[in-house]
């Protein structure tokens, strides 16, 4: 009886050790998923593992993890490679729908808009580009003209009014929409037709002393920032939020004030702009020194705020492979709608009431924050190349030309615009 008991005990111990070894191998396998309740392991459990990585966490953060999980379930990635810039095509469809529903753009509507000085008048006749003599911002017009001239041989005759001001020109509170193109708008407040901003080539905001003649070309900035980030892998980045910019509006104040109260959490400071006169213009403190976009890559969490309209800073931040915190959802550029909250960036309410908690969430869930950063980087790298910008221009202008219900007649006083030597 005693021998039998010893045998049973020995058998039980061996069986138990084998079980532990089996479950250990299963739990550590990249190709298996172990159910925490039944202990059963299944191969090829990648999808289940993806879902379960948002479980077994601090309940305080579960609401944000649920948002990420839901966003990822609903997200449909753009084709890659995407030679037809289909990732952004829905914006063209949206912006031109009004004019399609109205039966097109009449000569009377176009001339009335032109008389109201809503933008710069361009004509394309026989694959040549003509422009009225006056342009409010010559460098901005030059940035626009670069892209049109690159595709001029593929474009039909047309004429268009291109607004190079910061502010859109066809607000919905006016009864009659105006066929004007602008780089930025809000979907629910403006009828403007969005085009890729001049800043993809030249005419960006001057940032003294870093960019005295304007923010650099997008293709060159892409290379410069990504190269700089090679020195700052995620593990070496400083674990705090970061922002530098002028006090365009008081919307940015809560983050700057939080930085002053808790500098270990966030480094946010105001810099000078053209309107700066005293420390009062930087919220009662001396203006901070401008920081190169390449040097933003030292930080894990980067904040983006709108400026007068959409911010030119936004697209650059993703190149650092840092988590972008995007404040507010109103102001857009043509590529914004394809970027999804919780997939590519962390959304922050415009009043910043949730800003402290969101930063703490990212710090407490670094793996998740890093994944958002990687998805944001990859989207910008794959779908906001110079060829994507060029593709958007071509698709936009071709579809716009089909809506014109008149044949353009060249104005003799307009000068022909030709490519610049680069």
Tab-separated table of N, CA and C in Angstrom, residues 266-417:
chain	number	residue	atom	x	y	z
A	266	UNK	N	5.834	67.409	-18.922
A	266	UNK	CA	5.771	68.038	-20.240
A	266	UNK	C	6.681	69.257	-20.295
A	267	UNK	N	7.312	69.447	-21.424
A	267	UNK	CA	8.123	70.635	-21.697
A	267	UNK	C	7.435	71.393	-22.828
A	268	UNK	N	6.629	72.385	-22.478
A	268	UNK	CA	5.885	73.184	-23.459
A	268	UNK	C	6.149	74.656	-23.194
A	269	UNK	N	6.700	75.341	-24.179
A	269	UNK	CA	7.047	76.748	-24.005
A	269	UNK	C	6.709	77.538	-25.263
A	270	UNK	N	6.409	78.819	-25.045
A	270	UNK	CA	6.090	79.708	-26.158
A	270	UNK	C	7.341	80.358	-26.729
A	271	UNK	N	7.346	80.500	-28.046
A	271	UNK	CA	8.406	81.217	-28.751
A	271	UNK	C	7.839	82.524	-29.304
A	272	UNK	N	8.695	83.342	-29.827
A	272	UNK	CA	8.245	84.611	-30.411
A	272	UNK	C	7.608	84.377	-31.783
A	273	UNK	N	6.705	85.294	-32.150
A	273	UNK	CA	6.253	85.376	-33.533
A	273	UNK	C	6.335	86.833	-33.978
A	274	UNK	N	5.814	87.136	-35.171
A	274	UNK	CA	5.946	88.491	-35.701
A	274	UNK	C	5.255	89.528	-34.827
A	275	UNK	N	4.245	89.109	-34.086
A	275	UNK	CA	3.474	90.061	-33.275
A	275	UNK	C	4.033	90.226	-31.860
A	276	UNK	N	5.095	89.507	-31.509
A	276	UNK	CA	5.620	89.539	-30.141
A	276	UNK	C	6.160	90.923	-29.792
A	277	UNK	N	5.753	91.429	-28.616
A	277	UNK	CA	6.224	92.735	-28.142
A	277	UNK	C	6.847	92.656	-26.753
A	278	UNK	N	6.317	91.766	-25.917
A	278	UNK	CA	6.823	91.648	-24.551
A	278	UNK	C	6.505	90.263	-24.011
A	279	UNK	N	6.933	90.002	-22.770
A	279	UNK	CA	6.653	88.707	-22.142
A	279	UNK	C	5.160	88.442	-21.995
A	280	UNK	N	4.367	89.493	-22.051
A	280	UNK	CA	2.912	89.318	-21.978
A	280	UNK	C	2.423	88.455	-23.137
A	281	UNK	N	3.108	88.541	-24.274
A	281	UNK	CA	2.712	87.775	-25.455
A	281	UNK	C	3.141	86.314	-25.375
A	282	UNK	N	3.933	85.964	-24.369
A	282	UNK	CA	4.318	84.564	-24.150
A	282	UNK	C	3.877	84.117	-22.753
A	283	UNK	N	2.724	84.583	-22.369
A	283	UNK	CA	2.057	84.181	-21.129
A	283	UNK	C	2.892	84.522	-19.895
A	284	UNK	N	3.487	85.708	-19.922
A	284	UNK	CA	4.171	86.229	-18.745
A	284	UNK	C	5.555	85.688	-18.483
A	285	UNK	N	6.103	84.961	-19.433
A	285	UNK	CA	7.458	84.415	-19.283
A	285	UNK	C	8.283	84.779	-20.513
A	286	UNK	N	9.613	84.849	-20.380
A	286	UNK	CA	10.450	85.135	-21.547
A	286	UNK	C	10.239	84.102	-22.650
A	287	UNK	N	10.347	84.537	-23.881
A	287	UNK	CA	10.169	83.630	-25.015
A	287	UNK	C	11.266	82.574	-25.039
A	288	UNK	N	10.873	81.357	-25.349
A	288	UNK	CA	11.833	80.253	-25.445
A	288	UNK	C	12.538	80.288	-26.797
A	289	UNK	N	13.643	79.592	-26.880
A	289	UNK	CA	14.388	79.476	-28.130
A	289	UNK	C	13.700	78.469	-29.049
A	290	UNK	N	13.675	78.759	-30.332
A	290	UNK	CA	13.126	77.813	-31.301
A	290	UNK	C	13.948	76.520	-31.302
A	291	UNK	N	13.266	75.412	-31.519
A	291	UNK	CA	13.917	74.104	-31.564
A	291	UNK	C	13.726	73.500	-32.952
A	292	UNK	N	14.795	73.032	-33.560
A	292	UNK	CA	14.687	72.417	-34.880
A	292	UNK	C	13.724	71.228	-34.836
A	293	UNK	N	13.032	71.003	-35.940
A	293	UNK	CA	12.123	69.863	-36.007
A	293	UNK	C	12.882	68.554	-35.803
A	294	UNK	N	14.109	68.492	-36.281
A	294	UNK	CA	14.920	67.290	-36.079
A	294	UNK	C	15.143	67.012	-34.594
A	295	UNK	N	15.241	68.071	-33.797
A	295	UNK	CA	15.507	67.896	-32.367
A	295	UNK	C	14.254	67.541	-31.566
A	296	UNK	N	13.093	67.653	-32.199
A	296	UNK	CA	11.871	67.174	-31.548
A	296	UNK	C	11.933	65.666	-31.315
A	297	UNK	N	12.740	64.986	-32.106
A	297	UNK	CA	12.800	63.524	-32.043
A	297	UNK	C	13.373	63.004	-30.734
A	298	UNK	N	13.905	63.877	-29.910
A	298	UNK	CA	14.447	63.461	-28.617
A	298	UNK	C	13.347	63.092	-27.619
A	299	UNK	N	12.094	63.430	-27.957
A	299	UNK	CA	10.989	63.253	-27.007
A	299	UNK	C	10.003	62.202	-27.518
A	300	UNK	N	9.376	61.506	-26.574
A	300	UNK	CA	8.453	60.427	-26.942
A	300	UNK	C	7.082	60.928	-27.367
A	301	UNK	N	6.657	62.091	-26.853
A	301	UNK	CA	5.291	62.551	-27.085
A	301	UNK	C	5.326	63.984	-27.604
A	302	UNK	N	4.809	64.193	-28.817
A	302	UNK	CA	4.890	65.498	-29.471
A	302	UNK	C	3.495	66.060	-29.710
A	303	UNK	N	3.303	67.327	-29.355
A	303	UNK	CA	1.988	67.958	-29.462
A	303	UNK	C	1.858	68.788	-30.733
A	304	UNK	N	0.680	68.679	-31.344
A	304	UNK	CA	0.337	69.500	-32.501
A	304	UNK	C	-0.933	70.295	-32.220
A	305	UNK	N	-0.861	71.607	-32.435
A	305	UNK	CA	-2.017	72.492	-32.335
A	305	UNK	C	-2.256	73.142	-33.693
A	306	UNK	N	-3.476	73.543	-33.954
A	306	UNK	CA	-3.734	74.327	-35.159
A	306	UNK	C	-3.064	75.686	-35.022
A	307	UNK	N	-2.816	76.336	-36.144
A	307	UNK	CA	-2.335	77.710	-36.131
A	307	UNK	C	-3.506	78.617	-36.441
A	308	UNK	N	-3.327	79.522	-37.400
A	308	UNK	CA	-4.467	80.304	-37.884
A	308	UNK	C	-5.464	79.360	-38.537
A	309	UNK	N	-4.936	78.408	-39.285
A	309	UNK	CA	-5.738	77.310	-39.834
A	309	UNK	C	-5.013	76.019	-39.443
A	310	UNK	N	-4.901	75.054	-40.362
A	310	UNK	CA	-4.169	73.824	-40.043
A	310	UNK	C	-2.686	74.130	-39.856
A	311	UNK	N	-2.034	73.305	-39.062
A	311	UNK	CA	-0.626	73.535	-38.717
A	311	UNK	C	0.309	72.851	-39.708
A	312	UNK	N	1.307	73.598	-40.207
A	312	UNK	CA	2.300	73.014	-41.101
A	312	UNK	C	3.242	72.074	-40.349
A	313	UNK	N	3.270	72.174	-39.035
A	313	UNK	CA	4.145	71.331	-38.211
A	313	UNK	C	3.714	69.861	-38.231
A	314	UNK	N	2.426	69.634	-38.351
A	314	UNK	CA	1.814	68.331	-38.095
A	314	UNK	C	2.522	67.173	-38.794
A	315	UNK	N	2.635	67.232	-40.102
A	315	UNK	CA	3.178	66.092	-40.850
A	315	UNK	C	4.618	65.779	-40.461
A	316	UNK	N	5.371	66.804	-40.065
A	316	UNK	CA	6.774	66.594	-39.706
A	316	UNK	C	6.929	65.786	-38.413
A	317	UNK	N	6.006	65.963	-37.482
A	317	UNK	CA	6.133	65.324	-36.171
A	317	UNK	C	6.135	63.804	-36.266
A	318	UNK	N	5.344	63.265	-37.191
A	318	UNK	CA	5.251	61.807	-37.317
A	318	UNK	C	6.589	61.181	-37.701
A	319	UNK	N	7.433	61.945	-38.387
A	319	UNK	CA	8.697	61.399	-38.882
A	319	UNK	C	9.672	61.069	-37.766
A	320	UNK	N	9.415	61.587	-36.564
A	320	UNK	CA	10.276	61.291	-35.413
A	320	UNK	C	10.000	59.919	-34.810
A	321	UNK	N	8.969	59.247	-35.303
A	321	UNK	CA	8.547	57.981	-34.692
A	321	UNK	C	8.249	58.181	-33.206
A	322	UNK	N	7.743	59.365	-32.885
A	322	UNK	CA	7.239	59.672	-31.546
A	322	UNK	C	5.721	59.675	-31.617
A	323	UNK	N	5.055	59.528	-30.471
A	323	UNK	CA	3.595	59.532	-30.448
A	323	UNK	C	3.096	60.963	-30.587
A	324	UNK	N	2.274	61.197	-31.600
A	324	UNK	CA	1.743	62.536	-31.846
A	324	UNK	C	0.423	62.706	-31.100
A	325	UNK	N	0.326	63.795	-30.348
A	325	UNK	CA	-0.910	64.197	-29.674
A	325	UNK	C	-1.498	65.349	-30.488
A	326	UNK	N	-2.620	65.090	-31.137
A	326	UNK	CA	-3.224	66.082	-32.039
A	326	UNK	C	-4.417	66.733	-31.347
A	327	UNK	N	-4.343	68.049	-31.168
A	327	UNK	CA	-5.367	68.788	-30.417
A	327	UNK	C	-6.435	69.320	-31.366
A	328	UNK	N	-7.698	68.967	-31.085
A	328	UNK	CA	-8.810	69.447	-31.899
A	328	UNK	C	-8.930	68.668	-33.197
A	329	UNK	N	-10.142	68.662	-33.762
A	329	UNK	CA	-10.378	67.893	-34.984
A	329	UNK	C	-10.948	68.750	-36.110
A	330	UNK	N	-11.020	70.068	-35.918
A	330	UNK	CA	-11.713	70.908	-36.889
A	330	UNK	C	-10.927	71.194	-38.155
A	331	UNK	N	-9.756	71.790	-38.010
A	331	UNK	CA	-9.006	72.271	-39.163
A	331	UNK	C	-8.256	71.153	-39.872
A	332	UNK	N	-8.350	71.158	-41.199
A	332	UNK	CA	-7.830	70.056	-42.001
A	332	UNK	C	-6.915	70.536	-43.118
A	333	UNK	N	-5.999	69.655	-43.531
A	333	UNK	CA	-5.381	69.696	-44.844
A	333	UNK	C	-5.874	68.459	-45.587
A	334	UNK	N	-5.525	68.353	-46.859
A	334	UNK	CA	-6.110	67.295	-47.680
A	334	UNK	C	-5.807	65.892	-47.160
A	335	UNK	N	-4.694	65.697	-46.464
A	335	UNK	CA	-4.301	64.351	-46.032
A	335	UNK	C	-4.799	64.002	-44.633
A	336	UNK	N	-5.361	64.966	-43.905
A	336	UNK	CA	-5.788	64.703	-42.524
A	336	UNK	C	-6.827	63.589	-42.401
A	337	UNK	N	-7.885	63.569	-43.245
A	337	UNK	CA	-8.933	62.564	-43.029
A	337	UNK	C	-8.450	61.120	-43.068
A	338	UNK	N	-7.358	60.840	-43.755
A	338	UNK	CA	-6.851	59.465	-43.820
A	338	UNK	C	-6.104	59.062	-42.555
A	339	UNK	N	-5.704	60.038	-41.755
A	339	UNK	CA	-5.087	59.763	-40.452
A	339	UNK	C	-6.193	59.553	-39.424
A	340	UNK	N	-6.138	58.461	-38.707
A	340	UNK	CA	-7.235	58.107	-37.811
A	340	UNK	C	-6.828	58.212	-36.339
A	341	UNK	N	-7.724	58.809	-35.513
A	341	UNK	CA	-7.439	58.891	-34.074
A	341	UNK	C	-7.320	57.506	-33.465
A	342	UNK	N	-6.380	57.372	-32.563
A	342	UNK	CA	-6.056	56.148	-31.839
A	342	UNK	C	-5.361	55.101	-32.708
A	343	UNK	N	-5.368	55.300	-34.020
A	343	UNK	CA	-4.595	54.432	-34.909
A	343	UNK	C	-3.236	55.059	-35.182
A	344	UNK	N	-3.264	56.334	-35.618
A	344	UNK	CA	-2.033	57.032	-35.993
A	344	UNK	C	-1.612	58.102	-34.991
A	345	UNK	N	-2.522	58.554	-34.169
A	345	UNK	CA	-2.205	59.605	-33.192
A	345	UNK	C	-3.174	59.525	-32.025
A	346	UNK	N	-2.846	60.213	-30.945
A	346	UNK	CA	-3.741	60.302	-29.790
A	346	UNK	C	-4.503	61.620	-29.880
A	347	UNK	N	-5.833	61.567	-29.965
A	347	UNK	CA	-6.616	62.800	-30.069
A	347	UNK	C	-6.776	63.474	-28.710
A	348	UNK	N	-6.707	64.800	-28.714
A	348	UNK	CA	-6.852	65.589	-27.490
A	348	UNK	C	-7.962	66.604	-27.722
A	349	UNK	N	-8.868	66.744	-26.765
A	349	UNK	CA	-9.962	67.703	-26.921
A	349	UNK	C	-9.410	69.117	-27.016
A	350	UNK	N	-10.128	69.983	-27.722
A	350	UNK	CA	-9.632	71.329	-27.981
A	350	UNK	C	-9.434	72.135	-26.707
A	351	UNK	N	-10.232	71.843	-25.665
A	351	UNK	CA	-10.079	72.572	-24.402
A	351	UNK	C	-8.986	71.978	-23.511
A	352	UNK	N	-8.371	70.878	-23.952
A	352	UNK	CA	-7.268	70.212	-23.251
A	352	UNK	C	-7.638	69.729	-21.849
A	353	UNK	N	-8.902	69.530	-21.573
A	353	UNK	CA	-9.293	69.098	-20.235
A	353	UNK	C	-8.784	67.695	-19.909
A	354	UNK	N	-8.496	66.912	-20.950
A	354	UNK	CA	-8.026	65.543	-20.737
A	354	UNK	C	-6.527	65.389	-20.958
A	355	UNK	N	-5.807	66.499	-21.104
A	355	UNK	CA	-4.423	66.411	-21.565
A	355	UNK	C	-3.503	65.714	-20.563
A	356	UNK	N	-3.653	66.016	-19.290
A	356	UNK	CA	-2.764	65.413	-18.292
A	356	UNK	C	-2.957	63.903	-18.246
A	357	UNK	N	-4.201	63.474	-18.235
A	357	UNK	CA	-4.489	62.047	-18.158
A	357	UNK	C	-3.986	61.315	-19.401
A	358	UNK	N	-4.093	61.934	-20.566
A	358	UNK	CA	-3.639	61.289	-21.793
A	358	UNK	C	-2.120	61.121	-21.819
A	359	UNK	N	-1.410	62.120	-21.319
A	359	UNK	CA	0.048	61.981	-21.240
A	359	UNK	C	0.411	60.859	-20.271
A	360	UNK	N	-0.264	60.823	-19.131
A	360	UNK	CA	0.009	59.773	-18.146
A	360	UNK	C	-0.348	58.397	-18.702
A	361	UNK	N	-1.412	58.325	-19.501
A	361	UNK	CA	-1.776	57.059	-20.139
A	361	UNK	C	-0.649	56.560	-21.044
A	362	UNK	N	-0.110	57.457	-21.859
A	362	UNK	CA	0.971	57.068	-22.766
A	362	UNK	C	2.201	56.612	-21.986
A	363	UNK	N	2.527	57.322	-20.920
A	363	UNK	CA	3.693	56.970	-20.114
A	363	UNK	C	3.503	55.615	-19.428
A	364	UNK	N	2.273	55.311	-19.042
A	364	UNK	CA	1.995	54.060	-18.336
A	364	UNK	C	1.810	52.881	-19.290
A	365	UNK	N	1.623	53.162	-20.569
A	365	UNK	CA	1.384	52.112	-21.563
A	365	UNK	C	2.310	52.335	-22.760
A	366	UNK	N	3.592	52.252	-22.516
A	366	UNK	CA	4.588	52.625	-23.519
A	366	UNK	C	4.551	51.742	-24.757
A	367	UNK	N	4.264	50.472	-24.570
A	367	UNK	CA	4.190	49.596	-25.733
A	367	UNK	C	3.101	50.030	-26.689
A	368	UNK	N	1.951	50.387	-26.135
A	368	UNK	CA	0.825	50.847	-26.946
A	368	UNK	C	1.157	52.185	-27.602
A	369	UNK	N	1.758	53.099	-26.838
A	369	UNK	CA	2.127	54.414	-27.375
A	369	UNK	C	3.130	54.275	-28.515
A	370	UNK	N	4.076	53.378	-28.355
A	370	UNK	CA	5.077	53.168	-29.402
A	370	UNK	C	4.433	52.618	-30.668
A	371	UNK	N	3.453	51.734	-30.527
A	371	UNK	CA	2.765	51.186	-31.697
A	371	UNK	C	2.017	52.279	-32.455
A	372	UNK	N	1.374	53.192	-31.728
A	372	UNK	CA	0.696	54.317	-32.375
A	372	UNK	C	1.714	55.164	-33.131
A	373	UNK	N	2.850	55.416	-32.493
A	373	UNK	CA	3.909	56.202	-33.131
A	373	UNK	C	4.387	55.542	-34.420
A	374	UNK	N	4.560	54.228	-34.391
A	374	UNK	CA	5.042	53.511	-35.574
A	374	UNK	C	4.016	53.549	-36.695
A	375	UNK	N	2.730	53.392	-36.350
A	375	UNK	CA	1.699	53.433	-37.390
A	375	UNK	C	1.609	54.829	-38.002
A	376	UNK	N	1.740	55.858	-37.167
A	376	UNK	CA	1.708	57.226	-37.676
A	376	UNK	C	2.863	57.496	-38.619
A	377	UNK	N	4.060	57.095	-38.207
A	377	UNK	CA	5.235	57.266	-39.067
A	377	UNK	C	5.045	56.551	-40.396
A	378	UNK	N	4.621	55.296	-40.329
A	378	UNK	CA	4.528	54.490	-41.543
A	378	UNK	C	3.513	55.068	-42.510
A	379	UNK	N	2.417	55.610	-41.977
A	379	UNK	CA	1.412	56.211	-42.860
A	379	UNK	C	1.997	57.404	-43.608
A	380	UNK	N	2.629	58.316	-42.880
A	380	UNK	CA	3.202	59.504	-43.514
A	380	UNK	C	4.302	59.110	-44.493
A	381	UNK	N	5.121	58.159	-44.119
A	381	UNK	CA	6.227	57.739	-44.976
A	381	UNK	C	5.723	57.097	-46.264
A	382	UNK	N	4.666	56.306	-46.180
A	382	UNK	CA	4.153	55.574	-47.344
A	382	UNK	C	3.165	56.372	-48.178
A	383	UNK	N	2.402	57.280	-47.549
A	383	UNK	CA	1.269	57.899	-48.242
A	383	UNK	C	1.310	59.422	-48.303
A	384	UNK	N	2.411	60.019	-47.884
A	384	UNK	CA	2.552	61.467	-48.044
A	384	UNK	C	3.943	61.770	-48.614
A	385	UNK	N	4.223	61.096	-49.699
A	385	UNK	CA	5.452	61.343	-50.438
A	385	UNK	C	5.207	62.485	-51.430
A	386	UNK	N	6.265	62.994	-52.010
A	386	UNK	CA	6.097	64.057	-52.997
A	386	UNK	C	5.259	63.567	-54.180
A	387	UNK	N	5.414	62.300	-54.559
A	387	UNK	CA	4.614	61.773	-55.661
A	387	UNK	C	3.132	61.661	-55.294
A	388	UNK	N	2.820	61.492	-54.002
A	388	UNK	CA	1.420	61.478	-53.579
A	388	UNK	C	0.811	62.874	-53.695
A	389	UNK	N	1.605	63.879	-53.359
A	389	UNK	CA	1.153	65.267	-53.489
A	389	UNK	C	0.897	65.589	-54.955
A	390	UNK	N	1.836	65.194	-55.814
A	390	UNK	CA	1.699	65.427	-57.254
A	390	UNK	C	0.476	64.713	-57.809
A	391	UNK	N	0.290	63.479	-57.385
A	391	UNK	CA	-0.859	62.682	-57.820
A	391	UNK	C	-2.168	63.349	-57.421
A	392	UNK	N	-2.216	63.878	-56.200
A	392	UNK	CA	-3.439	64.540	-55.729
A	392	UNK	C	-3.742	65.765	-56.583
A	393	UNK	N	-2.731	66.570	-56.868
A	393	UNK	CA	-2.928	67.749	-57.718
A	393	UNK	C	-3.523	67.346	-59.067
A	394	UNK	N	-2.951	66.329	-59.687
A	394	UNK	CA	-3.429	65.913	-61.011
A	394	UNK	C	-4.874	65.430	-60.964
A	395	UNK	N	-5.173	64.590	-59.995
A	395	UNK	CA	-6.529	64.055	-59.883
A	395	UNK	C	-7.532	65.168	-59.578
A	396	UNK	N	-7.158	66.085	-58.682
A	396	UNK	CA	-8.037	67.196	-58.321
A	396	UNK	C	-8.327	68.083	-59.524
A	397	UNK	N	-7.292	68.518	-60.233
A	397	UNK	CA	-7.488	69.460	-61.335
A	397	UNK	C	-8.235	68.831	-62.505
A	398	UNK	N	-7.999	67.570	-62.776
A	398	UNK	CA	-8.726	66.905	-63.859
A	398	UNK	C	-10.220	66.805	-63.550
A	399	UNK	N	-10.542	66.452	-62.325
A	399	UNK	CA	-11.954	66.341	-61.947
A	399	UNK	C	-12.604	67.718	-61.854
A	400	UNK	N	-11.854	68.696	-61.373
A	400	UNK	CA	-12.365	70.065	-61.299
A	400	UNK	C	-12.667	70.593	-62.697
A	401	UNK	N	-11.776	70.351	-63.657
A	401	UNK	CA	-11.953	70.858	-65.023
A	401	UNK	C	-13.249	70.348	-65.647
A	402	UNK	N	-13.637	69.125	-65.322
A	402	UNK	CA	-14.870	68.555	-65.875
A	402	UNK	C	-16.119	69.272	-65.378
A	403	UNK	N	-15.995	70.013	-64.280
A	403	UNK	CA	-17.146	70.720	-63.713
A	403	UNK	C	-17.345	72.106	-64.314
A	404	UNK	N	-16.361	72.606	-65.047
A	404	UNK	CA	-16.493	73.933	-65.654
A	404	UNK	C	-17.475	73.866	-66.822
A	405	UNK	N	-18.479	74.745	-66.803
A	405	UNK	CA	-19.509	74.751	-67.844
A	405	UNK	C	-19.228	75.823	-68.893
A	406	UNK	N	-17.970	76.203	-69.015
A	406	UNK	CA	-17.584	77.211	-70.005
A	406	UNK	C	-16.164	76.915	-70.473
A	407	UNK	N	-15.817	77.463	-71.617
A	407	UNK	CA	-14.473	77.286	-72.166
A	407	UNK	C	-13.615	78.493	-71.818
A	408	UNK	N	-12.497	78.292	-71.134
A	408	UNK	CA	-11.650	79.425	-70.745
A	408	UNK	C	-11.070	80.148	-71.966
A	409	UNK	N	-11.015	81.458	-71.866
A	409	UNK	CA	-10.391	82.284	-72.900
A	409	UNK	C	-9.188	82.981	-72.292
A	410	UNK	N	-8.058	82.839	-72.930
A	410	UNK	CA	-6.839	83.387	-72.351
A	410	UNK	C	-6.907	84.905	-72.245
A	411	UNK	N	-6.498	85.392	-71.077
A	411	UNK	CA	-6.388	86.830	-70.856
A	411	UNK	C	-4.981	87.263	-71.274
A	412	UNK	N	-4.919	88.151	-72.243
A	412	UNK	CA	-3.634	88.535	-72.833
A	412	UNK	C	-2.701	89.207	-71.833
A	413	UNK	N	-3.279	89.860	-70.816
A	413	UNK	CA	-2.430	90.567	-69.862
A	413	UNK	C	-1.784	89.632	-68.839
A	414	UNK	N	-2.214	88.378	-68.800
A	414	UNK	CA	-1.646	87.431	-67.846
A	414	UNK	C	-0.307	86.911	-68.364
A	415	UNK	N	0.621	86.683	-67.451
A	415	UNK	CA	1.946	86.219	-67.847
A	415	UNK	C	2.040	84.704	-67.730
A	416	UNK	N	2.837	84.121	-68.604
A	416	UNK	CA	3.040	82.679	-68.550
A	416	UNK	C	4.018	82.342	-67.436
A	417	UNK	N	3.668	81.347	-66.631
A	417	UNK	CA	4.518	80.892	-65.541
A	417	UNK	C	5.329	79.691	-66.027
